[in-house]
Tab-separated table of C-alpha atoms in Angstrom:
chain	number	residue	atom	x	y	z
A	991	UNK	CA	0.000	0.000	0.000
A	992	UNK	CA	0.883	3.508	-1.092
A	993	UNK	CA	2.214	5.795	2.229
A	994	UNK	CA	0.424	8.942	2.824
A	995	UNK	CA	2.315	12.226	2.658
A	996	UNK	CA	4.081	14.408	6.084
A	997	UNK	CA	3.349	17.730	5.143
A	998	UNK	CA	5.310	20.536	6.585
A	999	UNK	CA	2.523	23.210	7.164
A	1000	UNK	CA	4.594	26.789	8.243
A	1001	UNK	CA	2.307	29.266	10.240
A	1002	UNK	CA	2.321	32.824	11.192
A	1003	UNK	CA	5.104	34.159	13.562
A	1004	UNK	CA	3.037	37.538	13.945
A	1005	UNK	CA	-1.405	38.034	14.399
A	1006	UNK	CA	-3.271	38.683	11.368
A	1007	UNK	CA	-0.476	38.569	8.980
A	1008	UNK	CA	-1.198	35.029	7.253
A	1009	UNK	CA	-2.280	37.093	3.953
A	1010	UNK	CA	0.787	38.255	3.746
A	1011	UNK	CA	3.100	36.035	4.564
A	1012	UNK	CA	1.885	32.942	3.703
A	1013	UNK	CA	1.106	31.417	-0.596
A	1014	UNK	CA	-1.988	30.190	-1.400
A	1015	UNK	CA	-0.837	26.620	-1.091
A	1016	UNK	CA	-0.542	26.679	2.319
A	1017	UNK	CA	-4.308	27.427	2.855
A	1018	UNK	CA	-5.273	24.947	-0.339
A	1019	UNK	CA	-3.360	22.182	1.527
A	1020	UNK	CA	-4.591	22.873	4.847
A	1021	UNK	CA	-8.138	23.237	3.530
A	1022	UNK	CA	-7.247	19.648	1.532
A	1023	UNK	CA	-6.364	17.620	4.731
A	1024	UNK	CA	-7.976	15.864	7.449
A	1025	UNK	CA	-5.413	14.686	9.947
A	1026	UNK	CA	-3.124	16.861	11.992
A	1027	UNK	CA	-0.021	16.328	13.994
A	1028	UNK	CA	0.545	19.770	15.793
A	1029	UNK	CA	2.574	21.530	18.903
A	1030	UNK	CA	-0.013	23.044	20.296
A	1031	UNK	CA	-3.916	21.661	19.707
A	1032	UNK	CA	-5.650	25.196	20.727
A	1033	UNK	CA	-3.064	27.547	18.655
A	1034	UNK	CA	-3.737	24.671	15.443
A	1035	UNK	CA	-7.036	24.781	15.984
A	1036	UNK	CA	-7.367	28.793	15.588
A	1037	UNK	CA	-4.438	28.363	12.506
A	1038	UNK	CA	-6.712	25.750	10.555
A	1039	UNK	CA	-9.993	27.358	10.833
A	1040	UNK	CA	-8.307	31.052	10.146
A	1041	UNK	CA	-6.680	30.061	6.516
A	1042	UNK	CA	-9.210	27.230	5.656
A	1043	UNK	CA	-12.285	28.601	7.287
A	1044	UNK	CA	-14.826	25.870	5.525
A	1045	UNK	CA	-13.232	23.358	7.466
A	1046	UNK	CA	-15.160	21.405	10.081
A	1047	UNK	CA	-12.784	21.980	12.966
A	1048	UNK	CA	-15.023	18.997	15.033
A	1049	UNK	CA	-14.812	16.321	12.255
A	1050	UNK	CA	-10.578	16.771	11.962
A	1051	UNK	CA	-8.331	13.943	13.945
A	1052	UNK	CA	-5.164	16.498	15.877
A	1053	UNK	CA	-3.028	14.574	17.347
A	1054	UNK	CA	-0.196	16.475	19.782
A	1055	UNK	CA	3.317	15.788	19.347
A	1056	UNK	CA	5.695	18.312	21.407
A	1057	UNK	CA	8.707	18.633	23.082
A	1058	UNK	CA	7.668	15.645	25.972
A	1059	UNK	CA	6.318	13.256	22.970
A	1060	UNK	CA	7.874	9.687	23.346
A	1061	UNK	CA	9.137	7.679	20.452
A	1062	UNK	CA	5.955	5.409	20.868
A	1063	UNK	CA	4.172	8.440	20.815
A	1064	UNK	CA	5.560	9.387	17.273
A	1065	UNK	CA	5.408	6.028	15.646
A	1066	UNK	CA	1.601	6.019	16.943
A	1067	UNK	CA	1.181	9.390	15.478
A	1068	UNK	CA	2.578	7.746	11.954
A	1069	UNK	CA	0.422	4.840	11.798
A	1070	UNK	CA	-2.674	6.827	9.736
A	1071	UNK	CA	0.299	7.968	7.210
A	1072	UNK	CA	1.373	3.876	6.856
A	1073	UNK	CA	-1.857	3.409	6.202
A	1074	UNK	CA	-2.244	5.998	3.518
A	1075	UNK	CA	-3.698	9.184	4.993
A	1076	UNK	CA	-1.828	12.281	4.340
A	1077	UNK	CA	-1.345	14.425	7.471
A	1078	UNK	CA	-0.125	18.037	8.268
A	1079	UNK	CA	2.691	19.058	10.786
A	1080	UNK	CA	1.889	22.202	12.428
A	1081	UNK	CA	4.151	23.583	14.445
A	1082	UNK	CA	3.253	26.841	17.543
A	1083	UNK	CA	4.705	29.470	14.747
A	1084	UNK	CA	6.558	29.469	11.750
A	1085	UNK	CA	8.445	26.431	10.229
A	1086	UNK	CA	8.035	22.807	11.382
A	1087	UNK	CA	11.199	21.482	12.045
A	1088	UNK	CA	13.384	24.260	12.832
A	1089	UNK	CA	14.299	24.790	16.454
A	1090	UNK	CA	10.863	22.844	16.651
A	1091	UNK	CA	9.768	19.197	17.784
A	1092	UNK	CA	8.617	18.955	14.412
A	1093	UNK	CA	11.885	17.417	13.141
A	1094	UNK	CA	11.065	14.338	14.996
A	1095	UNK	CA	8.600	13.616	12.743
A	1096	UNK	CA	10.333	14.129	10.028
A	1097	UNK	CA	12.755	11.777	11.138
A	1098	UNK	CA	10.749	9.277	12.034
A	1099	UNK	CA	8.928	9.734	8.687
A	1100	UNK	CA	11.989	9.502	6.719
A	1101	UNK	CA	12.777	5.923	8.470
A	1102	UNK	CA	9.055	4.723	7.361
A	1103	UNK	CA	9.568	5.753	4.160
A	1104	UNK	CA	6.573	8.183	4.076
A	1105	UNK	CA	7.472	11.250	1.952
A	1106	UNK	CA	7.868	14.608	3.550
A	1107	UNK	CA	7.139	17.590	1.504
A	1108	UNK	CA	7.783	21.099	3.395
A	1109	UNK	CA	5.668	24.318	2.599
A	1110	UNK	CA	6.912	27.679	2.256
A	1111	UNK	CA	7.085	30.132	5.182
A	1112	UNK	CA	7.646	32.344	7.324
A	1113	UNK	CA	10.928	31.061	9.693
A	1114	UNK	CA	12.283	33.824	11.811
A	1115	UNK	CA	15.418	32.682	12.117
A	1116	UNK	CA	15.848	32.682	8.070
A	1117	UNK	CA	14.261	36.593	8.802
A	1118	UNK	CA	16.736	38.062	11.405
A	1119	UNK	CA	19.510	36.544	9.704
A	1120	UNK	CA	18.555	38.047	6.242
A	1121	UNK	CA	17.718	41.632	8.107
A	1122	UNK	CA	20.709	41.447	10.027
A	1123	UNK	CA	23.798	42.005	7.792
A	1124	UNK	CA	25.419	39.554	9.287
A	1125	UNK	CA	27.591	36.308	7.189
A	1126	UNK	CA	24.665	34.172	5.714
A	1127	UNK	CA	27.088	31.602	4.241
A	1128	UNK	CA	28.294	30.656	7.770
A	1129	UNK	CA	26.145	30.416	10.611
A	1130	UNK	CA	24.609	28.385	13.706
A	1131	UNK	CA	21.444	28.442	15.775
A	1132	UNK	CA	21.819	27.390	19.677
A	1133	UNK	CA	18.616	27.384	20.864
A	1134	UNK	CA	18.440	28.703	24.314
A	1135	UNK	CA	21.546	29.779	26.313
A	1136	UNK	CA	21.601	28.971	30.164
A	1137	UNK	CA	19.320	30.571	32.539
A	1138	UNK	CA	22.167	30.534	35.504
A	1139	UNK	CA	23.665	33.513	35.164
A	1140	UNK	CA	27.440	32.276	35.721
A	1141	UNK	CA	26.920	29.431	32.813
A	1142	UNK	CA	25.259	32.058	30.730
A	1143	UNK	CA	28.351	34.594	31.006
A	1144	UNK	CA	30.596	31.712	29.699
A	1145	UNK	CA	28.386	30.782	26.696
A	1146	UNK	CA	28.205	34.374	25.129
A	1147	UNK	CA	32.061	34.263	25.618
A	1148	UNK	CA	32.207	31.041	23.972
A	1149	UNK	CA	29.775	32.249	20.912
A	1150	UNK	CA	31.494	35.643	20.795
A	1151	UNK	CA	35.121	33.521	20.141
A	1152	UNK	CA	33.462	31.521	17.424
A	1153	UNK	CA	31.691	34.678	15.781
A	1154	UNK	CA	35.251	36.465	15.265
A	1155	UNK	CA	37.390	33.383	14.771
A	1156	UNK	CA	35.572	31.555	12.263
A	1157	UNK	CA	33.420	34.747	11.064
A	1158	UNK	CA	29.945	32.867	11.608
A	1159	UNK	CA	27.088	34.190	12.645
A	1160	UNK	CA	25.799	32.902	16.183
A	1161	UNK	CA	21.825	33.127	16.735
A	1162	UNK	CA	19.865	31.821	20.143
A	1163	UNK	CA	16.546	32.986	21.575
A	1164	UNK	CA	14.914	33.410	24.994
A	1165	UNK	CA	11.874	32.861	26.431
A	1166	UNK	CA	10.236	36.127	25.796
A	1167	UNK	CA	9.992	37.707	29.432
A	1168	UNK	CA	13.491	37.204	29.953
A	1169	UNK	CA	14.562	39.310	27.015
A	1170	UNK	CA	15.488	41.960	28.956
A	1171	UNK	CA	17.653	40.255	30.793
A	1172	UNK	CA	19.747	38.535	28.039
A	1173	UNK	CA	20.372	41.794	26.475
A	1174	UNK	CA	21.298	43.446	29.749
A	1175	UNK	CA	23.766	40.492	29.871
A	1176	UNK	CA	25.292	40.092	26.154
A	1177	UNK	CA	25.824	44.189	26.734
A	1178	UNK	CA	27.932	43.424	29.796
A	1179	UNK	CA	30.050	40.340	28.490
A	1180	UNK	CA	30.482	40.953	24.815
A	1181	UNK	CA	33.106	43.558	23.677
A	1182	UNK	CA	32.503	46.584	22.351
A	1183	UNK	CA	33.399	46.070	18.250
A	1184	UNK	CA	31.230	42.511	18.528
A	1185	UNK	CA	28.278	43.423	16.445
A	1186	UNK	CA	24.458	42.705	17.703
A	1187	UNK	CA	21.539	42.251	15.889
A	1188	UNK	CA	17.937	41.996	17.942
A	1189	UNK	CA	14.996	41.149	15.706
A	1190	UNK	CA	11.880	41.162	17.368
A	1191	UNK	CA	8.577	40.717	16.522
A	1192	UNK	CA	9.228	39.824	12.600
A	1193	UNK	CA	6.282	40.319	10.137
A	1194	UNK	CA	4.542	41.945	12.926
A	1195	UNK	CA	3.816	45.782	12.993
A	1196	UNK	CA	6.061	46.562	15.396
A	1197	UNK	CA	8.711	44.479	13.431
A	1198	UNK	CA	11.758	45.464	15.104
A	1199	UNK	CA	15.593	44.488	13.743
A	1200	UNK	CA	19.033	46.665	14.543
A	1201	UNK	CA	22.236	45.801	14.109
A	1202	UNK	CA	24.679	47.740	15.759
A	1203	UNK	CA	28.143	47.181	18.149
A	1204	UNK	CA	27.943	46.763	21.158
A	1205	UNK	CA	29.073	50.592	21.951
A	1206	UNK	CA	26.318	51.502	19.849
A	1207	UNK	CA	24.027	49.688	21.696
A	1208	UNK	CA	25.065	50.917	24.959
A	1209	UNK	CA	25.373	54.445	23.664
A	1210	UNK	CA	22.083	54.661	22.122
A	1211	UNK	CA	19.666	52.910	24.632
A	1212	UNK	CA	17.841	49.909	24.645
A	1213	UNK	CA	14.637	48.795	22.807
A	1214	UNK	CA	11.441	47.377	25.208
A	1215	UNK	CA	11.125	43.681	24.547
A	1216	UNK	CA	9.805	42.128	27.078
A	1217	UNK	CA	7.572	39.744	26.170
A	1218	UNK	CA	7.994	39.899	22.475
A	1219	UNK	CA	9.240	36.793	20.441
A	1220	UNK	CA	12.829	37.543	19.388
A	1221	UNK	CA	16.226	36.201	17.755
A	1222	UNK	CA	19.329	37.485	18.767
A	1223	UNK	CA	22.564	37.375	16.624
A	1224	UNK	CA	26.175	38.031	17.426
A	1225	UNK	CA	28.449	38.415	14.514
A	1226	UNK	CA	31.765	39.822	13.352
């Protein structure tokens, strides 16, 4: 029997913007499927009906696969795809699959043979980077750096060697309410030529990206971003 197709559904990163950030075929597939593997069930939920508004949000099968999923978990979540059903991954915002429990699926889909097809999207990593004016041919993404503030010190040290040794871009993120904070502390450990770029907020109206050094930064005051989704970059 014929496998069903994984498709990689990207959302919105910003509210109200899926007009203009998203191509017709993400709606027309959306609109097109039945069964769901998402992040979140509530934010799906409010995704689906928003681009494919016909859609019967009571008659669709969602199943939740984040962060705590187990590997039985996933293969279960497969088993409709094995059997033929196409499905759609659909992530809390932007891309499945980046920085995003979304790759396990992939994975897993990949090793069952089931075809994955990604969609095109919004992915604000791909955005700061592009905004930022930093090297786009080298780069890495970290994730989160440490919460304790000792361990923390040491990791912008260690990303601030690799950014002017190997001229590659470093990008992380924090939880949003801590944003403050991170930029209070990449001011105080980073040296003064090390360029920073904050992007907050991307495809949103208050969009928000500046590059600077970090003598710039200090000397020209510091944006409000608490609570606002953001990717910060450190770069040569």
């Amino acid at each position: 029997m014929k496998t069903g197709n994984l498709y990689l559904i990207p959302t919105i990163l910003a509210d109200d913007t899926a007009a203009q950030v998203l191509p017709p075929q993400v709606a027309e597939r959306v609109a097109a499927l039945s069964y769901f593997l998402v992040e979140n069930a509530r934010t799906a939920r409010r995704f689906i009906k928003s681009v494919a508004p016909n859609h019967s949000i009571e008659a669709l099968r969602i199943s939740v696969i984040d962060k705590d999923s187990t590997e039985a978990q996933i293969q279960a979540a497969l088993q409709p795809l094995l059997a033929g059903q196409d499905a759609g991954v659909i992530s809390e915002a932007g891309c499945p699959g980046i920085a995003d429990p979304g790759a396990e699926l992939a994975r897993a889909a990949h090793q069952a043979s089931v075809r994955v097809v990604p969609l095109v999207g919004p992915s604000s990593l791909l955005l700061a980077l592009m905004a930022s004016g930093m090297n786009g041919q080298s780069f890495t993404f970290h994730g989160y750096l440490p919460i304790e503030r000792a361990r923390r010190a040491a990791a912008i040290k260690q990303l601030e060697r690799l950014a002017l040794a190997q001229h590659q871009t470093q990008l992380f993120i924090e939880t949003p309410y801590r944003n403050m904070q991170l930029l209070a502390d990449l001011l105080a450990q980073l040296s003064g030529s090390t360029r920073l770029c904050v992007a907050a907020s991307l495809t949103g109206p208050d969009e928000y990206v500046r590059t600077d050094t970090v003598a710039g930064w200090k000397k020209k005051g510091l944006p409000e971003l608490h609570k606002q989704p953001a990717v910060f970059l450190i770069g040569k």
